[in-house]
């Protein structure tokens, strides 16, 4: 008899022991397989499907800037207003994730795990194809929504000024800060994606917690930040060259490093080291947990 079996609580029926097993949180390998499977599905989608979903996500991300601007315009001036207004930052993420739209920084984890599991040229090509389409779709949506927010008579002058202030705050960062904060932002989004399958019932709270902290820390995010900074471009305060070189390039690289080369790589290495075999080779119990979660 093994040490584990001898230490069991006495008096449990077979059904009760099975219930204990089924109610254990999923192992890291199960979470890895859930996310890898999701990523593999995304890699199989057509370019048209990816494009329209990514465009919708870019438009939805306008909700983050809209909510923050509305909060700032109605709160008293002062740094304490950021504590409340930062809640608005979560609005776009909630819309995108709950609607299952394509967000580039999510794909720095989900679409990367299949490539790490099977590092072939074919999988790498599929990853670059997905990243390219999703990033372009996200950016197209953000540029469109920021243009609409500025030029259509939707908001009052105080709210318009609040939108400008949000963008100006992003541009206070120099290149090094854009890059470093982008790493943290990419890592936080990857952490959020990893946590959600483990606590699907708390998905909304996980999204709120992670993205609220991102806003409080002023961490740079390529999609949300594109709404904020392109608003300045349309308003004539910033040039397109500054948008692409000073904001987009360092933030994008930072997001990719934080999501793919730090979180995804470490998580993948953890699972491989724990089992000593490919993460896709799960136990019967793990496969049963995976099947049950996919049906929820």
XYZ file of C-alpha atoms in Angstrom:
296
model
C 0.000 0.000 0.000
C 1.383 3.382 -0.944
C 1.875 6.215 1.527
C -0.868 8.211 -0.227
C -3.399 5.394 0.089
C -2.551 4.704 3.747
C -3.101 8.371 4.673
C -6.633 8.523 3.282
C -9.494 9.446 5.579
C -11.102 6.165 6.707
C -14.762 5.388 6.179
C -15.236 6.938 2.724
C -17.358 5.069 0.227
C -16.241 4.510 -3.364
C -18.675 7.207 -4.535
C -17.330 9.671 -1.970
C -13.732 8.970 -3.000
C -14.705 9.566 -6.619
C -16.378 12.841 -5.647
C -13.173 13.927 -3.861
C -11.157 13.171 -7.008
C -13.537 15.037 -9.290
C -13.629 18.109 -7.051
C -9.872 18.586 -6.966
C -8.632 21.664 -8.865
C -7.199 20.738 -12.262
C -3.471 20.053 -12.451
C -1.259 22.424 -14.398
C -1.149 19.824 -17.178
C -4.940 19.964 -17.507
C -4.927 23.759 -17.708
C -2.137 23.547 -20.266
C -4.145 21.090 -22.380
C -7.337 23.193 -22.172
C -5.513 26.291 -23.382
C -3.475 24.340 -25.960
C -6.679 22.860 -27.364
C -8.292 26.309 -27.553
C -5.195 27.636 -29.288
C -5.206 24.790 -31.792
C -8.825 25.581 -32.645
C -7.955 29.235 -33.185
C -5.061 28.285 -35.464
C -7.487 26.299 -37.631
C -9.903 29.202 -38.209
C -10.106 30.852 -41.604
C -8.528 34.233 -42.264
C -11.963 35.793 -42.787
C -13.272 34.473 -39.451
C -10.170 35.682 -37.612
C -10.309 39.096 -39.276
C -13.934 39.872 -38.451
C -13.589 38.622 -34.897
C -10.402 40.663 -34.408
C -12.023 43.760 -35.912
C -14.964 43.350 -33.526
C -12.518 43.042 -30.625
C -10.768 46.264 -31.619
C -14.106 48.069 -31.711
C -15.134 46.568 -28.362
C -11.907 47.797 -26.792
C -13.190 51.310 -27.331
C -15.414 50.602 -24.321
C -12.374 50.752 -22.031
C -11.418 54.274 -23.060
C -15.064 55.337 -23.217
C -15.755 54.136 -19.677
C -12.570 55.669 -18.266
C -13.247 59.010 -19.954
C -16.824 59.098 -18.681
C -15.616 58.353 -15.148
C -12.874 61.002 -15.239
C -15.273 63.638 -16.609
C -17.635 63.100 -13.694
C -15.139 62.675 -10.852
C -13.380 65.469 -8.951
C -9.864 66.199 -10.147
C -7.037 64.483 -8.325
C -5.050 61.268 -8.353
C -7.683 59.520 -6.243
C -10.058 59.620 -9.207
C -7.873 57.008 -10.951
C -8.832 54.461 -8.301
C -12.448 54.644 -9.498
C -11.909 55.441 -13.167
C -9.611 52.441 -13.574
C -12.663 50.207 -13.220
C -13.713 51.462 -16.646
C -10.562 49.927 -18.157
C -12.084 46.480 -17.601
C -15.138 47.190 -19.770
C -13.485 46.421 -23.099
C -11.825 43.247 -21.828
C -15.101 41.965 -20.398
C -16.842 42.555 -23.731
C -14.080 40.939 -25.797
C -13.474 37.869 -23.625
C -17.099 37.089 -22.793
C -18.057 37.516 -26.465
C -15.103 35.260 -27.458
C -13.661 37.816 -29.844
C -10.043 37.613 -31.013
C -7.677 39.680 -28.856
C -4.008 39.704 -29.826
C -2.595 39.595 -26.308
C -4.707 36.536 -25.456
C -3.199 34.777 -28.454
C 0.330 35.360 -27.146
C -0.491 32.452 -24.814
C -3.264 30.312 -26.325
C -1.873 30.121 -29.865
C 1.721 29.720 -28.660
C 1.192 26.567 -26.580
C 0.410 24.351 -29.622
C 3.661 25.543 -31.197
C 5.631 24.820 -28.019
C 4.035 21.378 -27.769
C 4.828 20.570 -31.419
C 7.533 23.004 -32.592
C 7.251 22.467 -36.347
C 7.585 24.932 -39.212
C 3.942 24.272 -40.088
C 2.763 25.268 -36.602
C 5.040 28.306 -36.590
C 3.551 29.386 -39.916
C 0.033 28.970 -38.523
C 0.983 31.069 -35.494
C 2.439 33.921 -37.574
C -0.633 33.845 -39.827
C -2.983 34.133 -36.833
C -0.922 36.839 -35.134
C -0.755 38.936 -38.295
C -4.474 38.783 -39.039
C -5.575 39.325 -35.426
C -3.176 42.209 -34.800
C -4.216 43.997 -37.996
C -7.894 43.428 -37.216
C -7.509 44.696 -33.649
C -5.654 47.821 -34.782
C -8.162 48.540 -37.554
C -10.979 48.355 -35.022
C -9.231 50.605 -32.511
C -8.387 53.266 -35.106
C -11.971 53.251 -36.352
C -13.573 53.491 -32.922
C -11.271 56.308 -31.776
C -12.080 58.265 -34.955
C -15.801 57.841 -34.336
C -15.474 58.859 -30.686
C -13.687 62.075 -31.672
C -15.590 63.239 -34.741
C -19.188 62.205 -34.135
C -21.186 64.475 -31.796
C -21.528 61.881 -29.045
C -19.836 63.273 -25.935
C -19.705 66.666 -24.244
C -16.553 68.781 -24.252
C -15.551 67.718 -20.741
C -15.624 64.058 -21.703
C -13.708 64.772 -24.927
C -11.010 66.463 -22.861
C -10.918 63.466 -20.518
C -10.276 61.194 -23.520
C -7.353 63.397 -24.524
C -5.950 63.271 -20.992
C -6.095 59.465 -21.017
C -4.049 59.387 -24.222
C -1.610 62.019 -22.983
C -0.924 59.944 -19.879
C 0.071 56.977 -22.043
C 2.451 59.154 -24.058
C 4.217 60.365 -20.910
C 6.121 57.059 -21.021
C 9.441 56.978 -22.845
C 10.466 54.062 -25.091
C 11.952 52.066 -22.232
C 8.843 52.479 -20.101
C 6.539 51.550 -22.987
C 8.530 48.358 -23.460
C 8.916 47.418 -19.783
C 5.295 48.142 -18.912
C 4.269 46.193 -22.013
C 6.089 43.130 -20.667
C 4.158 43.321 -17.398
C 0.883 43.833 -19.270
C 1.495 40.818 -21.536
C 2.394 38.684 -18.534
C -0.756 39.764 -16.664
C -3.042 38.972 -19.608
C -1.404 35.547 -19.986
C -1.904 34.959 -16.256
C -5.580 35.838 -16.648
C -5.988 33.430 -19.568
C -4.312 30.662 -17.542
C -6.514 31.276 -14.485
C -9.890 31.313 -16.238
C -10.142 27.561 -17.064
C -9.334 26.728 -13.429
C -12.146 28.960 -12.121
C -14.632 29.321 -14.941
C -17.397 30.300 -12.495
C -15.317 33.310 -11.382
C -14.328 34.415 -14.898
C -15.797 37.920 -14.572
C -14.012 38.559 -11.270
C -10.689 37.327 -12.654
C -10.994 39.655 -15.658
C -11.949 42.568 -13.416
C -9.101 41.957 -10.966
C -6.329 41.608 -13.542
C -7.372 44.430 -15.864
C -8.139 46.801 -12.968
C -4.589 46.290 -11.677
C -3.272 46.922 -15.197
C -5.063 50.268 -15.252
C -3.874 51.244 -11.765
C -0.294 50.424 -12.734
C -0.535 52.301 -16.051
C 0.818 49.237 -17.845
C 0.836 49.560 -21.633
C -1.354 47.342 -23.796
C -1.129 47.370 -27.577
C -4.897 47.194 -28.224
C -6.342 49.449 -25.513
C -3.444 51.848 -25.911
C -4.079 52.060 -29.653
C -7.523 53.501 -28.950
C -6.087 56.016 -26.499
C -3.097 57.140 -28.558
C -4.827 57.133 -31.964
C -7.403 59.489 -30.431
C -4.525 61.944 -29.963
C -3.460 61.385 -33.573
C -6.928 62.116 -34.947
C -7.041 65.217 -32.709
C -3.747 66.453 -34.191
C -1.692 66.243 -30.993
C 0.521 63.318 -32.038
C 1.852 62.223 -35.435
C 1.425 58.759 -36.923
C 5.193 58.316 -36.765
C 5.123 58.859 -33.008
C 2.155 56.485 -32.731
C 3.959 53.637 -34.493
C 7.529 54.163 -33.272
C 7.128 55.577 -29.763
C 4.027 53.676 -28.676
C 3.042 50.711 -30.853
C 6.434 49.113 -31.561
C 7.852 48.965 -27.997
C 4.469 48.092 -26.473
C 3.839 45.287 -28.970
C 7.269 43.755 -28.418
C 6.822 44.007 -24.654
C 3.393 42.347 -24.772
C 4.747 39.458 -26.863
C 7.726 38.929 -24.567
C 5.568 39.032 -21.437
C 2.872 36.723 -22.790
C 4.866 34.286 -24.933
C 8.523 34.239 -23.997
C 8.015 34.558 -20.257
C 4.635 33.209 -19.126
C 3.908 30.670 -21.881
C 7.453 29.325 -21.955
C 7.678 28.955 -18.171
C 4.211 27.371 -17.934
C 5.047 24.921 -20.710
C 8.389 24.053 -19.092
C 6.635 23.515 -15.742
C 4.247 20.964 -17.233
C 6.961 19.142 -19.166
C 9.193 18.978 -16.082
C 6.356 17.792 -13.853
C 5.331 14.869 -16.050
C 8.493 14.152 -18.009
C 6.368 13.669 -21.117
C 4.371 15.801 -23.557
C 1.580 17.771 -21.820
C -1.012 16.246 -24.153
C -0.478 12.816 -22.530
C -2.909 13.126 -19.625
C -4.136 10.528 -17.168
C -7.629 9.018 -17.434
C -8.820 11.198 -14.526
C -7.314 14.326 -16.092
C -8.993 13.542 -19.411
C -12.313 13.089 -17.601
C -11.875 16.503 -15.928
C -11.024 18.012 -19.295
C -14.122 16.473 -20.874
C -16.391 17.721 -18.075
C -14.993 21.247 -18.265
C -15.443 21.389 -22.015
C -19.123 20.600 -21.498
C -19.669 23.360 -18.903
